[in-house]
Short mmCIF file of C-alpha atoms in Angstrom, two decimals:
data_model
loop_
_atom_site.label_atom_id
_atom_site.label_comp_id
_atom_site.label_asym_id
_atom_site.label_seq_id
_atom_site.Cartn_x
_atom_site.Cartn_y
_atom_site.Cartn_z
CA UNK A 184 -0.09 -3.36 -18.10
CA UNK A 185 -2.29 -0.44 -17.25
CA UNK A 186 -1.44 2.56 -19.38
CA UNK A 187 -3.47 5.15 -21.24
CA UNK A 188 -5.56 2.46 -23.00
CA UNK A 189 -7.03 1.08 -19.75
CA UNK A 190 -10.25 3.00 -20.33
CA UNK A 191 -11.13 0.63 -23.19
CA UNK A 192 -10.72 -2.37 -20.88
CA UNK A 193 -12.98 -0.73 -18.30
CA UNK A 194 -15.64 -0.17 -20.97
CA UNK A 195 -15.46 -3.86 -21.98
CA UNK A 196 -15.82 -5.01 -18.37
CA UNK A 197 -18.72 -2.58 -17.88
CA UNK A 198 -18.37 -2.70 -14.10
CA UNK A 199 -19.10 -6.45 -13.94
CA UNK A 200 -15.59 -7.34 -12.78
CA UNK A 201 -13.48 -5.05 -10.59
CA UNK A 202 -10.22 -4.20 -12.31
CA UNK A 203 -6.89 -4.32 -10.51
CA UNK A 204 -4.78 -2.01 -12.64
CA UNK A 205 -1.15 -3.13 -12.77
CA UNK A 206 1.14 -0.09 -12.96
CA UNK A 207 4.51 -1.31 -14.22
CA UNK A 208 5.81 1.30 -16.67
CA UNK A 209 6.70 4.99 -16.65
CA UNK A 210 3.70 5.58 -18.92
CA UNK A 211 1.42 3.75 -16.48
CA UNK A 212 2.69 5.81 -13.57
CA UNK A 213 2.25 9.02 -15.56
CA UNK A 214 -1.42 8.06 -16.08
CA UNK A 215 -1.97 6.57 -12.60
CA UNK A 216 -4.38 9.29 -11.45
CA UNK A 217 -6.60 9.01 -14.51
CA UNK A 218 -6.43 5.21 -14.41
CA UNK A 219 -7.42 5.15 -10.73
CA UNK A 220 -10.41 7.38 -11.51
CA UNK A 221 -11.81 5.11 -14.24
CA UNK A 222 -15.14 3.43 -13.47
CA UNK A 223 -14.47 -0.18 -12.55
CA UNK A 224 -10.89 0.26 -11.32
CA UNK A 225 -10.87 -1.13 -7.78
CA UNK A 226 -7.16 -0.86 -6.99
CA UNK A 227 -3.79 0.04 -8.36
CA UNK A 228 -1.09 -2.63 -8.12
CA UNK A 229 2.60 -1.79 -8.38
CA UNK A 230 4.55 -3.98 -10.78
CA UNK A 231 7.83 -2.79 -9.35
CA UNK A 232 10.18 -5.21 -11.13
CA UNK A 233 8.84 -4.37 -14.60
CA UNK A 234 8.74 -0.68 -13.63
CA UNK A 235 12.47 -0.80 -12.85
CA UNK A 236 13.17 -2.64 -16.09
CA UNK A 237 11.23 0.02 -18.02
CA UNK A 238 13.17 2.85 -16.37
CA UNK A 239 16.52 1.08 -16.25
CA UNK A 240 16.81 1.68 -12.52
CA UNK A 241 17.60 -0.50 -9.53
CA UNK A 242 14.87 -2.12 -7.45
CA UNK A 243 15.73 -0.18 -4.29
CA UNK A 244 13.40 1.28 -1.68
CA UNK A 245 14.67 4.85 -2.07
CA UNK A 246 14.50 4.67 -5.87
CA UNK A 247 10.89 3.42 -5.79
CA UNK A 248 9.62 5.83 -3.11
CA UNK A 249 8.28 8.46 -5.57
CA UNK A 250 6.38 5.83 -7.58
CA UNK A 251 4.90 4.19 -4.48
CA UNK A 252 3.89 7.59 -3.09
CA UNK A 253 2.22 8.54 -6.37
CA UNK A 254 0.17 5.33 -6.38
CA UNK A 255 -1.01 6.00 -2.82
CA UNK A 256 -1.94 9.57 -3.75
CA UNK A 257 -3.67 8.54 -7.00
CA UNK A 258 -5.72 5.94 -5.14
CA UNK A 259 -6.77 8.40 -2.45
CA UNK A 260 -7.71 11.10 -4.96
CA UNK A 261 -9.85 8.59 -6.89
CA UNK A 262 -11.50 7.28 -3.72
CA UNK A 263 -10.47 3.67 -4.35
CA UNK A 264 -8.77 1.16 -2.05
CA UNK A 265 -5.12 1.87 -1.27
CA UNK A 266 -2.64 0.28 -3.65
CA UNK A 267 -0.93 -3.09 -3.50
CA UNK A 268 2.86 -2.99 -3.35
CA UNK A 269 5.17 -4.92 -5.66
CA UNK A 270 7.12 -8.03 -4.84
CA UNK A 271 10.15 -8.72 -2.71
CA UNK A 272 12.35 -10.93 -4.86
CA UNK A 273 14.55 -12.35 -2.11
CA UNK A 274 13.25 -15.70 -0.86
CA UNK A 275 16.10 -16.82 1.39
CA UNK A 276 15.69 -13.95 3.89
CA UNK A 277 12.07 -13.47 4.88
CA UNK A 278 12.99 -10.57 7.14
CA UNK A 279 13.40 -8.58 3.92
CA UNK A 280 9.82 -9.41 2.93
CA UNK A 281 8.66 -8.27 6.36
CA UNK A 282 10.70 -5.04 6.25
CA UNK A 283 9.52 -4.22 2.72
CA UNK A 284 5.92 -4.75 3.78
CA UNK A 285 6.31 -2.56 6.87
CA UNK A 286 7.67 0.15 4.56
CA UNK A 287 4.74 -0.23 2.16
CA UNK A 288 2.28 -0.06 5.06
CA UNK A 289 3.95 3.09 6.38
CA UNK A 290 3.43 4.71 2.97
CA UNK A 291 -0.29 3.89 3.00
CA UNK A 292 -0.39 0.70 0.95
CA UNK A 293 -2.64 -2.08 2.20
CA UNK A 294 -1.49 -5.10 0.23
CA UNK A 295 1.62 -6.68 -1.24
CA UNK A 296 2.26 -9.06 -4.10
CA UNK A 297 4.09 -12.28 -3.21
CA UNK A 298 6.16 -14.42 -5.55
CA UNK A 299 6.15 -17.46 -3.27
CA UNK A 300 3.73 -18.77 -0.62
CA UNK A 301 6.53 -18.71 1.99
CA UNK A 302 6.25 -14.88 1.99
CA UNK A 303 2.56 -14.77 2.94
CA UNK A 304 2.94 -15.08 6.73
CA UNK A 305 5.49 -12.24 6.81
CA UNK A 306 3.27 -9.99 4.72
CA UNK A 307 0.26 -10.72 6.92
CA UNK A 308 2.27 -10.08 10.08
CA UNK A 309 3.60 -6.76 8.74
CA UNK A 310 0.13 -5.45 7.96
CA UNK A 311 -1.13 -6.11 11.49
CA UNK A 312 -0.62 -3.38 14.08
CA UNK A 313 2.22 -4.02 16.53
CA UNK A 314 1.59 -4.29 20.26
CA UNK A 315 3.20 -0.85 20.67
CA UNK A 316 0.79 0.64 18.10
CA UNK A 317 -2.19 -0.99 19.80
CA UNK A 318 -1.06 0.29 23.21
CA UNK A 319 -0.56 3.80 21.78
CA UNK A 320 -3.99 3.73 20.13
CA UNK A 321 -5.66 2.69 23.39
CA UNK A 322 -3.94 5.55 25.26
CA UNK A 323 -4.99 8.01 22.56
CA UNK A 324 -8.61 6.87 22.70
CA UNK A 325 -8.61 7.13 26.50
CA UNK A 326 -7.20 10.67 26.41
CA UNK A 327 -10.54 12.44 26.16
CA UNK A 328 -11.71 15.08 23.71
CA UNK A 329 -10.08 18.13 22.21
CA UNK A 330 -6.38 18.71 21.79
CA UNK A 331 -4.39 16.90 24.49
CA UNK A 332 -0.93 15.42 24.91
CA UNK A 333 -0.15 11.69 24.85
CA UNK A 334 3.47 10.62 25.25
CA UNK A 335 4.49 14.25 24.75
CA UNK A 336 2.77 14.54 21.36
CA UNK A 337 -0.35 16.46 20.46
CA UNK A 338 -3.50 14.41 19.99
CA UNK A 339 -6.52 15.82 18.18
CA UNK A 340 -9.25 14.52 15.86
CA UNK A 341 -7.00 13.31 12.99
CA UNK A 342 -4.74 11.47 15.45
CA UNK A 343 -7.79 9.85 17.04
CA UNK A 344 -8.94 8.68 13.60
CA UNK A 345 -5.61 6.89 13.13
CA UNK A 346 -5.93 5.34 16.60
CA UNK A 347 -9.48 4.17 15.78
CA UNK A 348 -8.22 2.64 12.54
CA UNK A 349 -5.52 0.70 14.39
CA UNK A 350 -7.98 -0.61 17.00
CA UNK A 351 -10.50 -1.56 14.31
CA UNK A 352 -7.90 -3.95 12.84
CA UNK A 353 -7.66 -5.89 16.08
CA UNK A 354 -11.31 -5.75 17.17
CA UNK A 355 -12.97 -9.16 17.43
CA UNK A 356 -15.22 -9.83 14.45
#
């Protein structure tokens, strides 16, 4: 559990092993920005089940939104990789795994913990851009320079960066 004592672990590792800091308590979340900024911390990982147990709250998307958002922000401010989302506990309905992963991706997370190998294909699929996103990104990139309209929405440099990011995920290696 990454909390305020994570700095000592980072000193012991001395940068030899990247640390994935597991944030699974209120105290860990309160220190997420300083933890993310420690030398050697590569990523924050959300231990959502333990986090809920610590707070005495339900493991619901709307309840966990502030914590997930804080981990994304802490990671960005520290300049480290975006965080990894917590698990989906339901194993008999893989559409829930997919939906949870789409939600995590929309928040800016780029990974998800799995509790069973059967969840892996759904997580992978959710992190890939959809055909609609790819089509949109291609139209944005073909729209020219400056501020223009694509599908009735303004397109400028930040929007083009998002389109480039989407197309980079599907570019042949």
